[in-house]
mmCIF file of C-alpha atoms and ligand atoms in Angstrom:
data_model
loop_
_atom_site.group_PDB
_atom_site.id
_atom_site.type_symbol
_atom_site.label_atom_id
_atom_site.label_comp_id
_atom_site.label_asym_id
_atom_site.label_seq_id
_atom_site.Cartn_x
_atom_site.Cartn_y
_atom_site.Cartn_z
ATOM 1 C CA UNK A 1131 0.000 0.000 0.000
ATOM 2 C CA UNK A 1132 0.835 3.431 -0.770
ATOM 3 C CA UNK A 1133 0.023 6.063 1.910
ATOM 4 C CA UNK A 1134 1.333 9.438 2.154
ATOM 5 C CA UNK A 1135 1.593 10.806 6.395
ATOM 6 C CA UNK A 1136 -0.001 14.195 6.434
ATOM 7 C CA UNK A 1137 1.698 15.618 9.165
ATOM 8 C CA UNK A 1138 2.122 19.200 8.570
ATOM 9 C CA UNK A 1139 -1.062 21.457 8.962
ATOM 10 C CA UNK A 1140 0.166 24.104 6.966
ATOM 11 C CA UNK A 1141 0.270 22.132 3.386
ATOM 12 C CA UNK A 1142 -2.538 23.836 2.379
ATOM 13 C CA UNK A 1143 -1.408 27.430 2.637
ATOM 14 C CA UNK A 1144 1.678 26.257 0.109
ATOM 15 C CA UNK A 1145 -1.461 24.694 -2.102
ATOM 16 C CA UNK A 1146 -2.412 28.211 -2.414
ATOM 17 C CA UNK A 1147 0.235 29.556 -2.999
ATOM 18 C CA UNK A 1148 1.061 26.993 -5.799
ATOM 19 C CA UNK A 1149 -2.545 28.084 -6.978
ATOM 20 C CA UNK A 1150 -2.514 31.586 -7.151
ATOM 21 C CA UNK A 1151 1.110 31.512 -9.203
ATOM 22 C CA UNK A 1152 -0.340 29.329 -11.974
ATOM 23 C CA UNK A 1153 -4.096 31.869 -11.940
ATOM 24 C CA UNK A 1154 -1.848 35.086 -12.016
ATOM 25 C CA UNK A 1155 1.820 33.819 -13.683
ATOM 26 C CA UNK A 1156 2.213 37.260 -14.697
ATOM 27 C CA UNK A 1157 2.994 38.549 -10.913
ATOM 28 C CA UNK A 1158 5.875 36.047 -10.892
ATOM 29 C CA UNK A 1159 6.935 36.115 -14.966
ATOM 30 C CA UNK A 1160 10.990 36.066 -14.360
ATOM 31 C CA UNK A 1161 10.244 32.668 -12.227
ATOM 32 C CA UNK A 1162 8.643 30.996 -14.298
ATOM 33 C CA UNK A 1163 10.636 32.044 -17.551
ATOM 34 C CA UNK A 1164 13.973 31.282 -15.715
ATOM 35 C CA UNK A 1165 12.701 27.355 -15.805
ATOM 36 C CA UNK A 1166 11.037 27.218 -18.956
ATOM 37 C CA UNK A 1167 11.935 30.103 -20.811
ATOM 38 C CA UNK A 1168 14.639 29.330 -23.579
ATOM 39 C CA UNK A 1169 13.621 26.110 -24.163
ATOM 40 C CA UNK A 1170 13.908 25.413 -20.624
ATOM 41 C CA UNK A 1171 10.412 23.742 -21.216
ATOM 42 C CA UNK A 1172 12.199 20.888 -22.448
ATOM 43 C CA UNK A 1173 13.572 19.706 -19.616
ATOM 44 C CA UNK A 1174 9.965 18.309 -18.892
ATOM 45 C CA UNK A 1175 8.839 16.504 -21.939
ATOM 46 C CA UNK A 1176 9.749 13.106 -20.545
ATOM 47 C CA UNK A 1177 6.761 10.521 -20.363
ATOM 48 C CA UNK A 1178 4.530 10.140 -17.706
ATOM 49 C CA UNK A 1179 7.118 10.287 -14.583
ATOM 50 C CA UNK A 1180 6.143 9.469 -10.948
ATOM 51 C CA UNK A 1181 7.556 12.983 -9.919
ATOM 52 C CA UNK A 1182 5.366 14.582 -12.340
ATOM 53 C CA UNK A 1183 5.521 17.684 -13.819
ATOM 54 C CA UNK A 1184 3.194 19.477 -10.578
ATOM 55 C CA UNK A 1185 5.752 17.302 -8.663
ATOM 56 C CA UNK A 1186 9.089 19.200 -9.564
ATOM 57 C CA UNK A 1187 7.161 22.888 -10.137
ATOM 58 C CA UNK A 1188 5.351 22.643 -6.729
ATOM 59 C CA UNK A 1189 9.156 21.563 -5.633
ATOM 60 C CA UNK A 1190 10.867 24.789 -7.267
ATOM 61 C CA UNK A 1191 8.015 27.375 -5.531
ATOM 62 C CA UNK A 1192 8.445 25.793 -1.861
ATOM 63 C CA UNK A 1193 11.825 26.549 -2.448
ATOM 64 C CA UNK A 1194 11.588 30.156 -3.736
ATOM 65 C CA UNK A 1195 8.979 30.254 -0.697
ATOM 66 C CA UNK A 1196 11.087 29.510 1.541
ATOM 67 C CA UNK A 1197 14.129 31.620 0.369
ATOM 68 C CA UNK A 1198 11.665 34.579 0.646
ATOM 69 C CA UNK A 1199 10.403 33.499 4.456
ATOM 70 C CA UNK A 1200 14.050 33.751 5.617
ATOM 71 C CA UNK A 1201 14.760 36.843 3.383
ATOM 72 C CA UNK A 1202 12.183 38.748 4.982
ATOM 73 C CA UNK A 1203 12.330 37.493 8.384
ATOM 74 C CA UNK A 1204 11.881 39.995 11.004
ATOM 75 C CA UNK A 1205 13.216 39.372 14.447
ATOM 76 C CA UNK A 1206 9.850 40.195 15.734
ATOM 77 C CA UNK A 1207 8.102 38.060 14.030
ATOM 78 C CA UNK A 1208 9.809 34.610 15.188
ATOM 79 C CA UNK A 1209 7.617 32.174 16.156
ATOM 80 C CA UNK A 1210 9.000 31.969 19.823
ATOM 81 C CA UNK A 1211 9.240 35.181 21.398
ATOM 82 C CA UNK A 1212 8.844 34.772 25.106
ATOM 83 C CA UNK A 1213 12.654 34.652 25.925
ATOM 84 C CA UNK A 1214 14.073 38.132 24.583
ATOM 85 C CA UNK A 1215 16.605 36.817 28.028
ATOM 86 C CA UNK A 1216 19.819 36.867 25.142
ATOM 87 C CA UNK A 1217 21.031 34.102 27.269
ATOM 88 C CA UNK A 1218 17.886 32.007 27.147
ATOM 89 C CA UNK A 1219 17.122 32.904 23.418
ATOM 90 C CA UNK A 1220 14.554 30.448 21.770
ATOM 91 C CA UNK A 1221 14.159 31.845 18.668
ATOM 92 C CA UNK A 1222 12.494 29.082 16.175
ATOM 93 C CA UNK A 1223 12.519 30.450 12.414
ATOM 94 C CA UNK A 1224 9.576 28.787 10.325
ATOM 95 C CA UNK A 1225 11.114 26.635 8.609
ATOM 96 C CA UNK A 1226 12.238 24.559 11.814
ATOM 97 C CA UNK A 1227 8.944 24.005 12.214
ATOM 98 C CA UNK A 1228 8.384 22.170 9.302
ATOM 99 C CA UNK A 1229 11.346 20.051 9.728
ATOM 100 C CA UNK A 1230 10.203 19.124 13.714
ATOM 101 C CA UNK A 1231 7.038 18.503 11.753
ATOM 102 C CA UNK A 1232 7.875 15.838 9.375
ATOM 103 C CA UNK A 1233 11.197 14.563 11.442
ATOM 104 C CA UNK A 1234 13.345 15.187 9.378
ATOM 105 C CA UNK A 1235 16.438 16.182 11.359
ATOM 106 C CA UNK A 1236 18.235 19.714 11.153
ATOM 107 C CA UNK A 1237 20.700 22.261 11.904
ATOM 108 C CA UNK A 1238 18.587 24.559 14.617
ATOM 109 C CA UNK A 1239 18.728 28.073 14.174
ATOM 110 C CA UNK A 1240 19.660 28.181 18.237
ATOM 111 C CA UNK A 1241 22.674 25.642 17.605
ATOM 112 C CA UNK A 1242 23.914 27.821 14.294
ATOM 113 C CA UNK A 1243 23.734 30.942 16.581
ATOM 114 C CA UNK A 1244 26.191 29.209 19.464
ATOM 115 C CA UNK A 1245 28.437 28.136 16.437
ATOM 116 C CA UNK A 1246 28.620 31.375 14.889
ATOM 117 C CA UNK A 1247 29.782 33.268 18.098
ATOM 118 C CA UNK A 1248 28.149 36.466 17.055
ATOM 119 C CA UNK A 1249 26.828 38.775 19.813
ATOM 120 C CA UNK A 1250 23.722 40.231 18.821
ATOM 121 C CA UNK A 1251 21.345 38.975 16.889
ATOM 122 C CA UNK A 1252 21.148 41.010 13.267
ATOM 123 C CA UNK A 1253 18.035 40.259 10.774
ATOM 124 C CA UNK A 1254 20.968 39.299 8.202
ATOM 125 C CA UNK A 1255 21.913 36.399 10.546
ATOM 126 C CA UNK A 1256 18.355 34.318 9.286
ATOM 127 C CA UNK A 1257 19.533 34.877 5.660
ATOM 128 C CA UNK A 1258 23.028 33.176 6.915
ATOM 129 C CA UNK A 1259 21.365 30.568 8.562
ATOM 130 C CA UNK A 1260 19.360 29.621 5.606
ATOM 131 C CA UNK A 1261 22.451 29.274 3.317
ATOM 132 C CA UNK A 1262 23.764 26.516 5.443
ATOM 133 C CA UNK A 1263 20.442 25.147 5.719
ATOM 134 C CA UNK A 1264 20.196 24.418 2.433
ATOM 135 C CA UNK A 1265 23.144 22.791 2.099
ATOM 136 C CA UNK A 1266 21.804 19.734 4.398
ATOM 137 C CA UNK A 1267 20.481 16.672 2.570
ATOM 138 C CA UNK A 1268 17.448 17.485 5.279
ATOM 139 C CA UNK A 1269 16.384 20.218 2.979
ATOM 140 C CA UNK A 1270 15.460 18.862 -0.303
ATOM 141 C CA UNK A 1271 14.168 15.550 2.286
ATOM 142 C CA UNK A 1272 11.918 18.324 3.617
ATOM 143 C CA UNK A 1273 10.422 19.832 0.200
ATOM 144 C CA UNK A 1274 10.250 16.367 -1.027
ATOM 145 C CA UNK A 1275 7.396 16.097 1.537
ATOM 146 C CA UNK A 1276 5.613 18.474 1.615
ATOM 147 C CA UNK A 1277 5.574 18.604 -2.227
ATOM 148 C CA UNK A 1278 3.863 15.533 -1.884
ATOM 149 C CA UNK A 1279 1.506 16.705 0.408
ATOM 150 C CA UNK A 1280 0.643 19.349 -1.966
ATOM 151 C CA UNK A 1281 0.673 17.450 -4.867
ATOM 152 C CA UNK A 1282 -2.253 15.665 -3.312
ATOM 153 C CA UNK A 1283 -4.362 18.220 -2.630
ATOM 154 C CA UNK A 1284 -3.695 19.965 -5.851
ATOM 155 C CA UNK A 1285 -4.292 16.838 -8.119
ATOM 156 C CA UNK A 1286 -7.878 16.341 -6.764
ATOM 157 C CA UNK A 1287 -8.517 19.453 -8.864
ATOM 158 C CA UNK A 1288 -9.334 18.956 -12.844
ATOM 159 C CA UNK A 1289 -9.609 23.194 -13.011
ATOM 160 C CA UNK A 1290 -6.279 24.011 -11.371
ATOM 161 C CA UNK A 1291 -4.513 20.948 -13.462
ATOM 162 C CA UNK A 1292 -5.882 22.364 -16.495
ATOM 163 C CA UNK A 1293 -4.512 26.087 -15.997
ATOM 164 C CA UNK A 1294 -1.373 24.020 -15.017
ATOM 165 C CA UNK A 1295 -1.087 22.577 -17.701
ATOM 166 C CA UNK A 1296 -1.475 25.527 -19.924
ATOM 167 C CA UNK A 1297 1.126 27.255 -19.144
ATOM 168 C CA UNK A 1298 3.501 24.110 -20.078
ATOM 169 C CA UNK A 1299 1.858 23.977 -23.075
ATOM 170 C CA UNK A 1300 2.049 27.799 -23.689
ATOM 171 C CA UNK A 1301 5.730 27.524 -23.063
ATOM 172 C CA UNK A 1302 6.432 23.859 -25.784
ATOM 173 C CA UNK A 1303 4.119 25.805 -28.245
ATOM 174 C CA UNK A 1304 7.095 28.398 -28.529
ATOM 175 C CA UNK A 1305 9.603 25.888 -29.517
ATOM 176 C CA UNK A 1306 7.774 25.500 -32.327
ATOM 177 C CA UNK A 1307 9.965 26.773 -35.686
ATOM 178 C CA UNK A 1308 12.777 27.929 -32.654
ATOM 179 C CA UNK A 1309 16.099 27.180 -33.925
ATOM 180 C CA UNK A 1310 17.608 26.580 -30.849
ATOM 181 C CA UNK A 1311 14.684 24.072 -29.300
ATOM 182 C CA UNK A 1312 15.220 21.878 -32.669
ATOM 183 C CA UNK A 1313 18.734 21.968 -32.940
ATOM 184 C CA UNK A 1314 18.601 21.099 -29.196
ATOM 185 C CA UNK A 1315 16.013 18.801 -29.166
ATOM 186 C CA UNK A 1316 18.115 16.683 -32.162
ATOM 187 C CA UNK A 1317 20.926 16.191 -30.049
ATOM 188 C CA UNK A 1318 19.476 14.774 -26.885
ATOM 189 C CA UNK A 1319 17.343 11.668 -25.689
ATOM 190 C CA UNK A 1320 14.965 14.128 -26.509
ATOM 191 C CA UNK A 1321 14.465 13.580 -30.313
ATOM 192 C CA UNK A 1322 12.348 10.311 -28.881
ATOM 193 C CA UNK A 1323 9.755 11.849 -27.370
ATOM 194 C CA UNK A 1324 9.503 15.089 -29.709
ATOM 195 C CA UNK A 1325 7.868 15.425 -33.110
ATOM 196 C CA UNK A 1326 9.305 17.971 -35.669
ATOM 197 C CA UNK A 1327 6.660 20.795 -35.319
ATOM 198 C CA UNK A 1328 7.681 20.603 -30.967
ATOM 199 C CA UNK A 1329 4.843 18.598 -30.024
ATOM 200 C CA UNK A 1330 4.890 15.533 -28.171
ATOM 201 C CA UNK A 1331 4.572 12.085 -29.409
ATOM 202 C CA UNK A 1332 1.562 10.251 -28.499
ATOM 203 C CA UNK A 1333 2.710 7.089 -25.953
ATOM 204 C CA UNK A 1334 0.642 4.258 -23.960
ATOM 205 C CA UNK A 1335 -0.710 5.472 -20.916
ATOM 206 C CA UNK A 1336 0.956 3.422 -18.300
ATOM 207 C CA UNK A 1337 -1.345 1.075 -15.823
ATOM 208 C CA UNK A 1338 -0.312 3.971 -12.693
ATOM 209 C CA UNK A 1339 -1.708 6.823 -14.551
ATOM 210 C CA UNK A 1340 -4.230 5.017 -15.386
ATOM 211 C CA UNK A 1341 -5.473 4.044 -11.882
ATOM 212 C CA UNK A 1342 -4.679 7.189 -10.293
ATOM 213 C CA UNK A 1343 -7.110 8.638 -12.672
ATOM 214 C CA UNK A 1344 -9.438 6.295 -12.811
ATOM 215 C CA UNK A 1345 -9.657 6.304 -8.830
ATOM 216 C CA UNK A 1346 -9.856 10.477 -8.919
ATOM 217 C CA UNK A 1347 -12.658 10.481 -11.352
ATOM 218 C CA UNK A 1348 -14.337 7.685 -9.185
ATOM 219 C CA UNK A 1349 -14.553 5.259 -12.413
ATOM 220 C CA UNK A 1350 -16.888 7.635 -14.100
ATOM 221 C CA UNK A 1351 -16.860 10.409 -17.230
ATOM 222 C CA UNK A 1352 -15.869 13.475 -16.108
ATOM 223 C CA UNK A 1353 -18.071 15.039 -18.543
ATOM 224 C CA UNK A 1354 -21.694 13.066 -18.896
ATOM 225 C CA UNK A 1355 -20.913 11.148 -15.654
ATOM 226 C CA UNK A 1356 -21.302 8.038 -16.876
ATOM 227 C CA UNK A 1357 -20.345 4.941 -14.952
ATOM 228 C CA UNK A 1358 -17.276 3.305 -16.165
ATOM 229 C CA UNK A 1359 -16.874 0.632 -13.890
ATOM 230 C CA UNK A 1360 -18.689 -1.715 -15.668
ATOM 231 C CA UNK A 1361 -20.368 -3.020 -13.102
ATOM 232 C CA UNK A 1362 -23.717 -1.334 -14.767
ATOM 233 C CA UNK A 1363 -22.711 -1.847 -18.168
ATOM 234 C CA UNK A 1364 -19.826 -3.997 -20.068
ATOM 235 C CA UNK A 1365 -20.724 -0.964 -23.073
ATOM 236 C CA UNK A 1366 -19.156 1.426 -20.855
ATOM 237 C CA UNK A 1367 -15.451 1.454 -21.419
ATOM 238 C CA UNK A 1368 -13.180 3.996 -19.858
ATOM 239 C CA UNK A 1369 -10.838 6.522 -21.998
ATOM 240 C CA UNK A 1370 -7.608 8.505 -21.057
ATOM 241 C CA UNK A 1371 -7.736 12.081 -22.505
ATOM 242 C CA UNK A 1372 -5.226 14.635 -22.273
ATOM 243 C CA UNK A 1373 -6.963 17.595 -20.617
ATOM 244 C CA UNK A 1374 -4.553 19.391 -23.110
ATOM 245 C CA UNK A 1375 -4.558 17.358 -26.388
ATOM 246 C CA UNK A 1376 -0.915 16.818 -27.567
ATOM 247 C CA UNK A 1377 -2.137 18.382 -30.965
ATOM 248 C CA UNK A 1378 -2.514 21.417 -28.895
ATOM 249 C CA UNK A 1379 1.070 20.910 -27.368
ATOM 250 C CA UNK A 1380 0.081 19.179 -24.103
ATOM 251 C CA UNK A 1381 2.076 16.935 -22.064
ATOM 252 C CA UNK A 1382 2.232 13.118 -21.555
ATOM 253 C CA UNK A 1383 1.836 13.626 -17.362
ATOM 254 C CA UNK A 1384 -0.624 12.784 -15.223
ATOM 255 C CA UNK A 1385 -1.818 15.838 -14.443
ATOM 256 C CA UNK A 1386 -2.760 16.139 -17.773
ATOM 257 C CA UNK A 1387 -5.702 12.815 -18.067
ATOM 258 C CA UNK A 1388 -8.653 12.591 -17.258
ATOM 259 C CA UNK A 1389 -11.303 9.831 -17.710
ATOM 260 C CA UNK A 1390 -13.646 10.321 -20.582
ATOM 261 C CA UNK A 1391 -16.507 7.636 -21.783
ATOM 262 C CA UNK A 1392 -16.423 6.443 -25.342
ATOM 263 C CA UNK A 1393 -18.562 9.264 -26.484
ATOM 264 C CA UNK A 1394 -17.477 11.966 -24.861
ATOM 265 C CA UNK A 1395 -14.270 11.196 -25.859
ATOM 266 C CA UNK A 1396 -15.097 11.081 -29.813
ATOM 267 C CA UNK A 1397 -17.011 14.313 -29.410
ATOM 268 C CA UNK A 1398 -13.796 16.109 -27.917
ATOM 269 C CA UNK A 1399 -11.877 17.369 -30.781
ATOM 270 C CA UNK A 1400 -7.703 16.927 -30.527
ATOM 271 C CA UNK A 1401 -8.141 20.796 -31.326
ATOM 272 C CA UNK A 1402 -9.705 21.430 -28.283
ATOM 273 C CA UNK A 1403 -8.954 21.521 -24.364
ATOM 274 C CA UNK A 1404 -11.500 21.462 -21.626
ATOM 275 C CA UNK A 1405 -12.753 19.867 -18.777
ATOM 276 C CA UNK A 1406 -15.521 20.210 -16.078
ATOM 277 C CA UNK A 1407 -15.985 21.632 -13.208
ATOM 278 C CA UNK A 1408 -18.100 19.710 -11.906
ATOM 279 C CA UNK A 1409 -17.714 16.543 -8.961
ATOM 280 C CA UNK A 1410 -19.373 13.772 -7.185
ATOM 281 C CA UNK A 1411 -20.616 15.404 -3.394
ATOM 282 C CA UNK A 1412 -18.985 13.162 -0.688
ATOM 283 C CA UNK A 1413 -22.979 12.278 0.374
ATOM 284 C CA UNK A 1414 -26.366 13.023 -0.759
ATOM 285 C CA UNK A 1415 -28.369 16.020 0.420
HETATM 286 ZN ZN1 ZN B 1917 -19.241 10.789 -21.147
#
């Protein structure tokens, strides 16, 4: 069995956070172009990967996140401020919390401060701290997850997948007839996965992605609703549709299927992306 320990309480606020960069990229443009800008985009055409595209993007923003808590950290706003005693100082900084949180062992901003044998404590010191922070295998242990505890909030939602996955396909579509992204793309493993005009080559839809769909779209058509199980009806057979079609430049991920019937999926044109809104209530009313 597969189970993921939701430990830390505070997942969602980074599942906003995550949300509100992909509805409003423009607020954090030079981010986002710095990993997919110049053909950067290519880095994430591999096939249906277990760290999935949301996997490795939710990954790079905790990380920016957390580079900004420690940037702006004030003194006054530590978490623990009942011992201003300098020789009793308990000052925890927030990302300790998240390591105590998941166990995940650390360097504590208390036992940096005895190593650095500075005298008063300076608003630049949390910035120093940080750097050597970051250089612990804890670190990446840490984002690891609570990327996954993200990732599973995040991929219950068809909407915010769908805006997701428009921006990667926003940022392949400008490959397209770019020198450099097709003189790259020839050179590297890449040239499997990639047709000439930058879009992605249609593969099988391994049995994982398959499940994990099937199992978030409760075995039924996301658009008419129809039962897929075949429990009611043998007729009924489930189909795997990029959310983005690859004609449109989407991505073989996860993120981007969804289960469609047999009709739906014929009446969903490869020139088209959508998908609904619309769920199964956890009881009736
Ligand atoms: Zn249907």
């Amino acid at each position: 069995m597969s189970y993921i320990d939701m430990k830390y309480i505070s997942t969602y606020y980074y599942a906003n956070v995550i949300q509100g960069v992909i509805e409003n990229p423009s607020n954090y443009l030079v981010n986002l172009e710095s990993i997919f800008g110049d053909s950067g985009i290519l880095n994430y055409i591999e096939p249906f990967k277990k760290r999935s595209n949301l996997h490795v993007f939710i990954e790079f923003i905790i990380d920016s996140l957390f580079w900004e808590q420690y940037s702006k950290l004030k003194i006054s706003n530590c978490i623990d401020r009942s011992h201003f005693d300098f020789s009793n100082l308990r000052y925890i900084t927030p990302l300790e919390e998240i390591f105590v949180e998941y166990g995940v062992d650390h360097l504590s901003f208390m036992e940096w401060w005895e190593e650095s044998e500075e005298d008063v404590l300076e608003e630049r010191h949390f910035e120093e701290y940080y750097q050597e922070l970051v250089l612990l295998e804890g670190y990446y242990e840490v984002i690891e997850l609570l990327s996954e505890d993200v990732f599973y909030i995040l991929f219950l939602n068809r909407k915010f997948l769908q805006e997701f996955n428009e921006i990667f396909s926003s940022y392949l579509s400008m490959c397209e007839g770019d020198d450099f992204a097709i003189e790259y793309s020839k050179e590297s493993s890449l040239k499997h996965h990639l047709r000439k005009d930058c879009k992605l080559k249609r593969v099988s839809i391994p049995s994982w992605v398959k499940k994990a769909v099937y199992f978030r779209d409760r075995g039924a058509c996301t658009k008419c609703g129809k039962d897929l199980s075949g429990y009611l009806s043998l007729e009924n057979k489930e189909n795997y549709d990029h959310i983005i079609p690859l004609n449109l430049y989407g991505f073989n991920d996860v993120t981007n299927i969804q289960l469609l019937c047999k009709e739906c999926n014929s009446e969903k044109s490869g020139y088209k992306h959508a998908t609904e809104t619309r769920y199964q209530s956890w009881y009736e009313k």
